[in-house]
PDB file of C-alpha atoms and ligand atoms in Angstrom:
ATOM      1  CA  UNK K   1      79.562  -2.750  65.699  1.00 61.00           C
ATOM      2  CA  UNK K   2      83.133  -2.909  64.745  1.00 73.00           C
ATOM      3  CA  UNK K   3      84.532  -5.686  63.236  1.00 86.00           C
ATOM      4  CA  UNK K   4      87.169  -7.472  66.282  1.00 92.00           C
ATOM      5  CA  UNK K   5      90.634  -7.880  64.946  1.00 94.00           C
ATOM      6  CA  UNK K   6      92.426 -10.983  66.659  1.00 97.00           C
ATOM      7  CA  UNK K   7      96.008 -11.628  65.466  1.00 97.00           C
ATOM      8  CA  UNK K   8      97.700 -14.785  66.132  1.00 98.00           C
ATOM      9  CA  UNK K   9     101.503 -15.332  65.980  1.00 98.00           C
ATOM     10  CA  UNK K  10     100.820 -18.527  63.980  1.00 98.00           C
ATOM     11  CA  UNK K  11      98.557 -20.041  61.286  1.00 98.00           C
ATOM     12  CA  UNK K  12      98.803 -23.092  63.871  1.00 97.00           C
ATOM     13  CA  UNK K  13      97.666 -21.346  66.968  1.00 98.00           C
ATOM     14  CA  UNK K  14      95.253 -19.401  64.328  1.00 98.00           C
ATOM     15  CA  UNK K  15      93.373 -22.497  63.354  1.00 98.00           C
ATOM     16  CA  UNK K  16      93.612 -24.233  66.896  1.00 98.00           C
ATOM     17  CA  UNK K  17      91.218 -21.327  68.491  1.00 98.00           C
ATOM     18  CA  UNK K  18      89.242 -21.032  64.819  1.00 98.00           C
ATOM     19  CA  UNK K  19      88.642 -24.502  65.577  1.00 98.00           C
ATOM     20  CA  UNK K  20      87.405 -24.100  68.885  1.00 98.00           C
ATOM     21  CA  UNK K  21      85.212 -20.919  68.389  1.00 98.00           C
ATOM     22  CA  UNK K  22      83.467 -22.582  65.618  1.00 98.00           C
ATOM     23  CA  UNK K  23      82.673 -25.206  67.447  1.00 98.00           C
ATOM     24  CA  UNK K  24      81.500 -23.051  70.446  1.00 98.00           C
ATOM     25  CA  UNK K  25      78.829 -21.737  68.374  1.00 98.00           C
ATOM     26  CA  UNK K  26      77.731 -24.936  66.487  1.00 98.00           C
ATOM     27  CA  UNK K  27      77.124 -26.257  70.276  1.00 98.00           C
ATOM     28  CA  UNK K  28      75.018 -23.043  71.137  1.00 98.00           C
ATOM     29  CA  UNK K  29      72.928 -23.629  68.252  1.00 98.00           C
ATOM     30  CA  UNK K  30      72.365 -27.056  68.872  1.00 98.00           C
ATOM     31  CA  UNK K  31      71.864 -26.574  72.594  1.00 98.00           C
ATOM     32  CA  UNK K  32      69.440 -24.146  72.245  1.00 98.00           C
ATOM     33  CA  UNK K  33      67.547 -25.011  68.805  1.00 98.00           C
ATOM     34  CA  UNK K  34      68.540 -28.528  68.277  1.00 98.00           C
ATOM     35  CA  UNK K  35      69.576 -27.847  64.728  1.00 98.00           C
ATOM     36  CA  UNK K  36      72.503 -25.320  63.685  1.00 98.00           C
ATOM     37  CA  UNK K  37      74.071 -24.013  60.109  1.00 98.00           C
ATOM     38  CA  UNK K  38      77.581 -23.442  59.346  1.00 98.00           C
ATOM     39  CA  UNK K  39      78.585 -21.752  55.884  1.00 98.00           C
ATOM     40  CA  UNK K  40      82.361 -22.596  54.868  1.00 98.00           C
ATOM     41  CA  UNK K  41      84.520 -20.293  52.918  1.00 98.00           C
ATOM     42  CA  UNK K  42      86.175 -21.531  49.659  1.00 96.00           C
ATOM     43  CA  UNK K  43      89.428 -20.955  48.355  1.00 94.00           C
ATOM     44  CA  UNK K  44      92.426 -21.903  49.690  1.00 95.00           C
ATOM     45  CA  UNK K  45      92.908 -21.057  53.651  1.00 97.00           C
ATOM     46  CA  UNK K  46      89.949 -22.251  54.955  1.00 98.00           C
ATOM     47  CA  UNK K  47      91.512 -25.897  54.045  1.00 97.00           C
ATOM     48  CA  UNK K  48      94.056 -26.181  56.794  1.00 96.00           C
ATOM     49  CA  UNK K  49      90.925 -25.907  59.419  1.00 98.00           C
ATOM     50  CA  UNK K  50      87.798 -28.181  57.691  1.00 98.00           C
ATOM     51  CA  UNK K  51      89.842 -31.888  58.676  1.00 98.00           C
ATOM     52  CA  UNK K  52      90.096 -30.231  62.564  1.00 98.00           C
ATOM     53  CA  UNK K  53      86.939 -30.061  62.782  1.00 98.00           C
ATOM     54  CA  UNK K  54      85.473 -33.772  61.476  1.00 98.00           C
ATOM     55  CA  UNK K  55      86.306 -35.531  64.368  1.00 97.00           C
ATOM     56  CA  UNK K  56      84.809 -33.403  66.831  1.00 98.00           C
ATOM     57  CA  UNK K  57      81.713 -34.987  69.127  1.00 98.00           C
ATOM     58  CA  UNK K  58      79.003 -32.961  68.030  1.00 98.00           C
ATOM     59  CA  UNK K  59      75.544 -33.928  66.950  1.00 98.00           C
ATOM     60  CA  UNK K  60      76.612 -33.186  62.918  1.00 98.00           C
ATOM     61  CA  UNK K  61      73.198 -34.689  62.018  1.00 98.00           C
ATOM     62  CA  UNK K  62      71.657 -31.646  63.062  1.00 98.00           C
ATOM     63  CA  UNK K  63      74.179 -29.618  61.553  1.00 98.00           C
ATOM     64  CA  UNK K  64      73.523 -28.029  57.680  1.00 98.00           C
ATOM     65  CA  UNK K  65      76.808 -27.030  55.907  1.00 98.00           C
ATOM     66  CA  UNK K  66      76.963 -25.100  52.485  1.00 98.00           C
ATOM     67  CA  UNK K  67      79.250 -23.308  50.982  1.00 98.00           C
ATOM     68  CA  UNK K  68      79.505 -18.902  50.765  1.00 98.00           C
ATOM     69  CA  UNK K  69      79.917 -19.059  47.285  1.00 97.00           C
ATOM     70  CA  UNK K  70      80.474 -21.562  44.565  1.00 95.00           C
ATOM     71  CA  UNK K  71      82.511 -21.768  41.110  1.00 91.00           C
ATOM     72  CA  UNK K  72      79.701 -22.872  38.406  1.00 91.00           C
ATOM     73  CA  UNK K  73      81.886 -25.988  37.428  1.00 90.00           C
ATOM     74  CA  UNK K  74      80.649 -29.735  38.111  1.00 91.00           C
ATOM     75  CA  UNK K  75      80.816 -30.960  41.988  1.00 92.00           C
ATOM     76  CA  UNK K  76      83.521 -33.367  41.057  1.00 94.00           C
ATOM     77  CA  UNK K  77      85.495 -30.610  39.351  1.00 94.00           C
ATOM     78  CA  UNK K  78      88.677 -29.562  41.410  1.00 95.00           C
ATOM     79  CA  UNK K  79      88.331 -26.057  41.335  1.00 95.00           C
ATOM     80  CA  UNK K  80      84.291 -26.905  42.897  1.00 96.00           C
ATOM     81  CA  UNK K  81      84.494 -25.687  46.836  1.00 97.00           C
ATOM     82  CA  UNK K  82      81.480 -28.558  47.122  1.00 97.00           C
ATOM     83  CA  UNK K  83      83.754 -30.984  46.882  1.00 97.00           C
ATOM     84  CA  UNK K  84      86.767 -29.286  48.798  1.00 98.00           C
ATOM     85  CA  UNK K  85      84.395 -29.210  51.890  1.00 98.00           C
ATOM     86  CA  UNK K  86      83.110 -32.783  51.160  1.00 98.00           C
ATOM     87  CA  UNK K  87      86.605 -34.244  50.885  1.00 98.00           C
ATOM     88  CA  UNK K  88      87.770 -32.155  53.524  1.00 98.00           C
ATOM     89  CA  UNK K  89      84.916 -30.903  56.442  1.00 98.00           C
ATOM     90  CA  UNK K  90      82.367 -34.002  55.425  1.00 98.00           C
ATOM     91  CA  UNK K  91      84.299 -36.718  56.809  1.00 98.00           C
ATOM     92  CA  UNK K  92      84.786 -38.901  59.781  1.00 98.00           C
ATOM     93  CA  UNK K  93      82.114 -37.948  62.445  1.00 98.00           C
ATOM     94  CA  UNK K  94      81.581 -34.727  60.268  1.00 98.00           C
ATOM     95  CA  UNK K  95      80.000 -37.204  57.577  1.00 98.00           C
ATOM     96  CA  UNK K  96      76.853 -37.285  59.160  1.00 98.00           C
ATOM     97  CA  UNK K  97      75.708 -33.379  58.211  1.00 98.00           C
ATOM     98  CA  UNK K  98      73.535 -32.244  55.970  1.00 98.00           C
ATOM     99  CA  UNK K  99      75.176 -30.175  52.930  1.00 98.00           C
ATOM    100  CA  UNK K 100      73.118 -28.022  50.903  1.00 98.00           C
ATOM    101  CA  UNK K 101      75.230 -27.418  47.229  1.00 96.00           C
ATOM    102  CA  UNK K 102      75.033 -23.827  46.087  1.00 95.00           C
ATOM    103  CA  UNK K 103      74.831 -25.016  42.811  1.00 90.00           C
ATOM    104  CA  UNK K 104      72.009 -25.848  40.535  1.00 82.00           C
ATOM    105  CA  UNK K 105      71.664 -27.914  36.605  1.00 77.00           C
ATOM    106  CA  UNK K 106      69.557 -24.865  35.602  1.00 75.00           C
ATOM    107  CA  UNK K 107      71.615 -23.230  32.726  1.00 70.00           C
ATOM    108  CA  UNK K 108      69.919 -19.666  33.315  1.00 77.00           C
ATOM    109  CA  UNK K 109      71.317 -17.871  36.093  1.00 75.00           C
ATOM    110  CA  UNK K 110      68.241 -16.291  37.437  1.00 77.00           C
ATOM    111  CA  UNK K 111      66.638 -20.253  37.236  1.00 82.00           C
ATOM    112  CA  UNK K 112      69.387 -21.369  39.008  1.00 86.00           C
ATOM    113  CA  UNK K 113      69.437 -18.576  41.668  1.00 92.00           C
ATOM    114  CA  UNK K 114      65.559 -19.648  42.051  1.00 89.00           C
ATOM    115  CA  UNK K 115      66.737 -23.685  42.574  1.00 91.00           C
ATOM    116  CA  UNK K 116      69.841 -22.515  45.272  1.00 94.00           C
ATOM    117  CA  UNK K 117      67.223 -19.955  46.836  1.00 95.00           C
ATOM    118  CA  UNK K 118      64.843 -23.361  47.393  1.00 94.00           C
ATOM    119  CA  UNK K 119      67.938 -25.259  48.909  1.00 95.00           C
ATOM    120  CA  UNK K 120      69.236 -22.422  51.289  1.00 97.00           C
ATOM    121  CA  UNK K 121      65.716 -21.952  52.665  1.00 96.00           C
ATOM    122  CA  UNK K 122      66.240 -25.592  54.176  1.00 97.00           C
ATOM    123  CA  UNK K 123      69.254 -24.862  56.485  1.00 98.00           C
ATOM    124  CA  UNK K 124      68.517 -23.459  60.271  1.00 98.00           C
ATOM    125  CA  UNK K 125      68.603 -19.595  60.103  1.00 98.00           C
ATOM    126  CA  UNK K 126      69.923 -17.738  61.089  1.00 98.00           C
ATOM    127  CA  UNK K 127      73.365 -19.594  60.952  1.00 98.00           C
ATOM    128  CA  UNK K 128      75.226 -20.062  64.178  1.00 98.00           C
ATOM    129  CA  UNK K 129      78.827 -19.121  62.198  1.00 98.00           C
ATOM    130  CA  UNK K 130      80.150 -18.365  58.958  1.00 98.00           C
ATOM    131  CA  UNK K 131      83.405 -18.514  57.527  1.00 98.00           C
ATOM    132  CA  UNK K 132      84.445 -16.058  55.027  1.00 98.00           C
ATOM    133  CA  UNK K 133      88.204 -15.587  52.685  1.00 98.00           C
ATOM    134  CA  UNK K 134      88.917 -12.160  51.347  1.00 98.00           C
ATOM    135  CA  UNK K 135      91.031 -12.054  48.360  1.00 96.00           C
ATOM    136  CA  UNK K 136      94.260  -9.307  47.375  1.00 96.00           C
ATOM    137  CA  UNK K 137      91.623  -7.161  45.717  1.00 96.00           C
ATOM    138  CA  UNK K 138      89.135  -7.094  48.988  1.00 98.00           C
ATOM    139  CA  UNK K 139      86.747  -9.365  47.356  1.00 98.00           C
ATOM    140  CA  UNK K 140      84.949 -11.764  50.026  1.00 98.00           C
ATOM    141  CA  UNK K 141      82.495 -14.835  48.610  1.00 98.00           C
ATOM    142  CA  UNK K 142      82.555 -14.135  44.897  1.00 97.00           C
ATOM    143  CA  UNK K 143      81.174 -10.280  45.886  1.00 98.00           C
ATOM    144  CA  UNK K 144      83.637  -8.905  43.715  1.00 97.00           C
ATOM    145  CA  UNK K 145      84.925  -5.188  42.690  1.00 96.00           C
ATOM    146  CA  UNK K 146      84.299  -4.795  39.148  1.00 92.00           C
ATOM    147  CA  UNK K 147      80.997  -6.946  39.274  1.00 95.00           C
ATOM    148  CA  UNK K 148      79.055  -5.169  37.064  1.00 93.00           C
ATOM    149  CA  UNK K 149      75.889  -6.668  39.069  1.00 93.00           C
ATOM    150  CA  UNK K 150      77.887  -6.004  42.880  1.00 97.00           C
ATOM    151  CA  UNK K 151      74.987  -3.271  43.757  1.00 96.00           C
ATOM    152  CA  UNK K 152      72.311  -6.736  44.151  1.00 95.00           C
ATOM    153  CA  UNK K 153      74.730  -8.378  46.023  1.00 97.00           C
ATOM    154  CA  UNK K 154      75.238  -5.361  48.208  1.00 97.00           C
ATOM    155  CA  UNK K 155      72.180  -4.376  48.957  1.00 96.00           C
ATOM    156  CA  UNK K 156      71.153  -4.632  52.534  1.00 91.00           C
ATOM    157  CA  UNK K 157      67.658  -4.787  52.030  1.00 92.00           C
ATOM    158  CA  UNK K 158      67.804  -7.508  48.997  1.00 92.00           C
ATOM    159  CA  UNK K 159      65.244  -9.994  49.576  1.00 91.00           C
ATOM    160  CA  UNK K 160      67.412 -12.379  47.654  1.00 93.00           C
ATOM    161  CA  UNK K 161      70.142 -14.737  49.364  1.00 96.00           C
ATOM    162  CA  UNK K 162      72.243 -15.637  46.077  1.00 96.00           C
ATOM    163  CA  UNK K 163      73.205 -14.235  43.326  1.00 95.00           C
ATOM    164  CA  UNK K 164      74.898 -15.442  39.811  1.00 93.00           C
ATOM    165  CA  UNK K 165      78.278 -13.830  39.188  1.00 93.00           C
ATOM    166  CA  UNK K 166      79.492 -13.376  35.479  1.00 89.00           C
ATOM    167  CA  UNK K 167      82.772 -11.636  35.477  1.00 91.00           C
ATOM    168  CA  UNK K 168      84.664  -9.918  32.622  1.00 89.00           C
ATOM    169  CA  UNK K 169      87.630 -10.762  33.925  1.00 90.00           C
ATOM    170  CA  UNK K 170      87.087 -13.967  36.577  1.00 90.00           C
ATOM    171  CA  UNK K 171      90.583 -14.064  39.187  1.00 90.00           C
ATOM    172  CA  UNK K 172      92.900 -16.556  37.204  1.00 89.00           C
ATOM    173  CA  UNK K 173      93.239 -18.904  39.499  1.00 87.00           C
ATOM    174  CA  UNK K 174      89.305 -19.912  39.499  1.00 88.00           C
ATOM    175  CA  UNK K 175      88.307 -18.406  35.831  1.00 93.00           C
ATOM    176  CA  UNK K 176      84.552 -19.526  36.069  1.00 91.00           C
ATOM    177  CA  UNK K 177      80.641 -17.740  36.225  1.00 91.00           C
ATOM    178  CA  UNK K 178      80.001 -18.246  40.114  1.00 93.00           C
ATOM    179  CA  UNK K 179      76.504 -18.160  42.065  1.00 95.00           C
ATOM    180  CA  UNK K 180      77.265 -16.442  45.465  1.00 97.00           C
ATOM    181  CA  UNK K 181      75.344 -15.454  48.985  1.00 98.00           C
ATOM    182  CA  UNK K 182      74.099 -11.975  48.913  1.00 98.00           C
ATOM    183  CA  UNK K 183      75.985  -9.138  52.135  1.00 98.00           C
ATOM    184  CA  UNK K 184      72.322  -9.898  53.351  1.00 97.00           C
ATOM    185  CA  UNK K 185      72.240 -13.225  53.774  1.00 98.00           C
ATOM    186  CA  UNK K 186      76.051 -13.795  54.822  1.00 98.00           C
ATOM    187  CA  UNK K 187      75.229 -11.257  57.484  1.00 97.00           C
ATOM    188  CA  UNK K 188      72.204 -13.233  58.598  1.00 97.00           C
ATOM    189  CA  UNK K 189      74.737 -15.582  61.206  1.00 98.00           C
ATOM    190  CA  UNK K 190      74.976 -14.624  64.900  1.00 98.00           C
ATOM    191  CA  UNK K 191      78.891 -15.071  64.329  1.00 98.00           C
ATOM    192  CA  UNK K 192      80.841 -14.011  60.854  1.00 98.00           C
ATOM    193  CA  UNK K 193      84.948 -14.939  60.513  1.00 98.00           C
ATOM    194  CA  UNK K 194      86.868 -13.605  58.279  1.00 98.00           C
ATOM    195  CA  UNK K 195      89.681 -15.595  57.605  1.00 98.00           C
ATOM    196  CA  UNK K 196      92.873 -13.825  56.349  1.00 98.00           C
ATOM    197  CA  UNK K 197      96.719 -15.046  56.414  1.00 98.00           C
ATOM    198  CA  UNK K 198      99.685 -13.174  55.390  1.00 98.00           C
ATOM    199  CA  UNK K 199     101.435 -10.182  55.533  1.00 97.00           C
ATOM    200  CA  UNK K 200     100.190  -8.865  51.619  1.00 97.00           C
ATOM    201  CA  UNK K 201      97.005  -9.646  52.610  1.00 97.00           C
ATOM    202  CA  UNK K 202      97.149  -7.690  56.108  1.00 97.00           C
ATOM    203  CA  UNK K 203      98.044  -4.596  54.344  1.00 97.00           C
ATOM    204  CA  UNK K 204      94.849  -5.490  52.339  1.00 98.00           C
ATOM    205  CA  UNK K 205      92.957  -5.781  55.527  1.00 97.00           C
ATOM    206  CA  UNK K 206      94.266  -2.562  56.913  1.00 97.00           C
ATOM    207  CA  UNK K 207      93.361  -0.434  53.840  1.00 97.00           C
ATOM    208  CA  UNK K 208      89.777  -2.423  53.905  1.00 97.00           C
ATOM    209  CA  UNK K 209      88.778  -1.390  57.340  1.00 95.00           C
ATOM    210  CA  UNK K 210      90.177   2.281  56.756  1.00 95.00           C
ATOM    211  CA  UNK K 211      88.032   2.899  54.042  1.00 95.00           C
ATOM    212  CA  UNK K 212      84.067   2.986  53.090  1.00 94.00           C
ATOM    213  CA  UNK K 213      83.874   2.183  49.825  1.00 97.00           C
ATOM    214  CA  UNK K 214      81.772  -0.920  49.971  1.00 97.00           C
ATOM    215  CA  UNK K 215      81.757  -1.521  46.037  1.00 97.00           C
ATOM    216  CA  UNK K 216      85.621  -0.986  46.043  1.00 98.00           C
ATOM    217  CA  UNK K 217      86.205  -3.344  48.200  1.00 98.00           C
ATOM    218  CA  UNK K 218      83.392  -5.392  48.791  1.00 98.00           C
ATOM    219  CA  UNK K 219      84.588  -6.936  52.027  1.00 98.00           C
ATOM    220  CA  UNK K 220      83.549  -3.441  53.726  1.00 97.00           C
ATOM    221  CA  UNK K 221      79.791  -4.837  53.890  1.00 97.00           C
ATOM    222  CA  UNK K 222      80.884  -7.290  56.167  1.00 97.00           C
ATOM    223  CA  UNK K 223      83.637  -5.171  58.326  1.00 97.00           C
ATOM    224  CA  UNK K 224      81.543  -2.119  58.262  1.00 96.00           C
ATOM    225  CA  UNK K 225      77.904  -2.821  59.425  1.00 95.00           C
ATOM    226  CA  UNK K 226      75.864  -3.722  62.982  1.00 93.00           C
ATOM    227  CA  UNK K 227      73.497  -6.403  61.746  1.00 95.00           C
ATOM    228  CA  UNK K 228      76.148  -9.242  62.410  1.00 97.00           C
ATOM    229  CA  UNK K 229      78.928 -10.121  64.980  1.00 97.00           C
ATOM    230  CA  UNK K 230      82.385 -10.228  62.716  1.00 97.00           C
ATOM    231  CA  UNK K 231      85.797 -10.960  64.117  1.00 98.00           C
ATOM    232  CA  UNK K 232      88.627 -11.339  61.729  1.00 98.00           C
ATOM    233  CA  UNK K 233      91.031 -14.186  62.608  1.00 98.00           C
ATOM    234  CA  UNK K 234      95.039 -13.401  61.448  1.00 98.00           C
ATOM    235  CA  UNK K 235      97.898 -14.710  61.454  1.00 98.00           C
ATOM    236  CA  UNK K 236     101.460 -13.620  59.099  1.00 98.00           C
TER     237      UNK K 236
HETATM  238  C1  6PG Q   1      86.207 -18.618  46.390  1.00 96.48           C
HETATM  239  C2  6PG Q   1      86.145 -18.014  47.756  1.00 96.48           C
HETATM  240  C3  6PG Q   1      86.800 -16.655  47.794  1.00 96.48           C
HETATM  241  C4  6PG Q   1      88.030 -16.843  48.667  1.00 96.48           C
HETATM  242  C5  6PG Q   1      89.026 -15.728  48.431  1.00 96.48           C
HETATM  243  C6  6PG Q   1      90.327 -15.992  49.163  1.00 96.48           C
HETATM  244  O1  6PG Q   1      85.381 -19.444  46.073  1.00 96.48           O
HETATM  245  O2  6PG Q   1      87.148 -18.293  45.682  1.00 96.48           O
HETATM  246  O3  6PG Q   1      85.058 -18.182  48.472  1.00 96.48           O
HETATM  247  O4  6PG Q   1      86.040 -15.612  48.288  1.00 96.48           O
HETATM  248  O5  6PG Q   1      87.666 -16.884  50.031  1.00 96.48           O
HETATM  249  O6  6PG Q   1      89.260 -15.675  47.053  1.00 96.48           O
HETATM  250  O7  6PG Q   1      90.871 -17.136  48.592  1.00 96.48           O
HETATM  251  P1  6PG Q   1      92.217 -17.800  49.196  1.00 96.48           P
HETATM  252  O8  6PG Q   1      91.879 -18.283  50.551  1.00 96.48           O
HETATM  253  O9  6PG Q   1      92.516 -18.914  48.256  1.00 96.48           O
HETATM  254  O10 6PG Q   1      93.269 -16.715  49.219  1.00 96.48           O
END
């Protein structure tokens, strides 16, 4: 099940159907379980769409919303993607949903994998959409090349849905241990997007889906696979 490629000739027109298709799905959830999960990406590009979507007329009190991955910093820290989806996704009608945190007070990563296991196993599965970045060196989540721990992360028949993530050397721009959702569990969504803008990052994107790699570029495990729907959403 190849990933679908759809190219847009703007970020505007980009996030006006993102907007839409998300949406689409929540709705088919909700229609047809009465409950419905959406997982939002971190980072930065994901930001221009969460404040399109908090005024939509949905039943958000039957949506769940957590994160893909988290930075192990405090949820009123700005580099937490909590509080990025909180201040951005979780307001207006949108205020009414139900976030789980991917984040736990345990200090010992596999404790704290235990406590964001508990908390995960509370949203609707499997989720109606989720909403994935993919960074310069094909990372996706905090699944990163280099991980010396990527293979549990990877592993299709895991029976865990997070992992911690302690990196030699973290991306510079978010420099902290992360807990992240396993291939497994990210795949576990009757609709992934992967979210990618830019030209550098297109040549990124071509070199990802011409390869096989998966640990070189972890973002493989999402665009090569047939357990999940994937489209990829671009846009220079
Ligand atoms: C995170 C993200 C990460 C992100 C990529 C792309 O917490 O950092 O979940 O996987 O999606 O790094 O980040 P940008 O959108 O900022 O380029």
């Amino acid at each position: 099940m190849a990933a679908a490629r759809r190219q847009f000739a703007s970020r505007k027109d980009l996030f006006q159907t993102l907007r839409e298709t998300v949406l689409d799905r929540l709705r088919h959830r909700l229609d047809a379980d009465g409950r419905a999960s959406l997982v939002c990406a971190g980072g930065s590009t994901p930001r221009m769409l969460y404040p399109k979507l908090s005024d939509a007329k949905i039943d958000w009190a039957n949506v769940w919303v957590t994160v893909s991955d988290e930075r192990l910093v405090p949820a009123h820290h700005d580099a937490s993607n909590e509080k990025m989806v909180r201040l951005r996704l979780l307001q207006d009608r949108a205020s009414e949903a139900n976030f789980v945190p991917l984040i736990s007070t345990e200090r010992n990563p596999r404790d704290a994998e235990q406590a964001v296991e508990a908390g995960l196993a509370t949203m609707p599965q499997p989720f109606a959409v989720t909403l994935l970045g993919m960074g310069t060196d094909g990372h996706t989540a905090s699944l990163f090349p280099g991980d010396p721990d990527l293979k549990r992360g990877l592993d299709p028949e895991t029976e865990h849905n997070v992992k911690a993530v302690i990196l030699k050397s973290p991306p510079a721009d978010a420099p902290f241990p992360r807990i992240t959702m396993t291939a497994r569990a990210l795949l576990n969504s009757d609709l992934v997007i992967v979210l990618v803008v830019g030209e550098d990052k297109r040549t990124v994107l071509d070199r990802a889906i011409a390869g096989e790699a998966v640990d070189e570029m972890p973002i493989r495990a999402v665009l090569h696979q047939n357990r999940a729907n994937v489209e990829v959403f671009w846009a220079p």
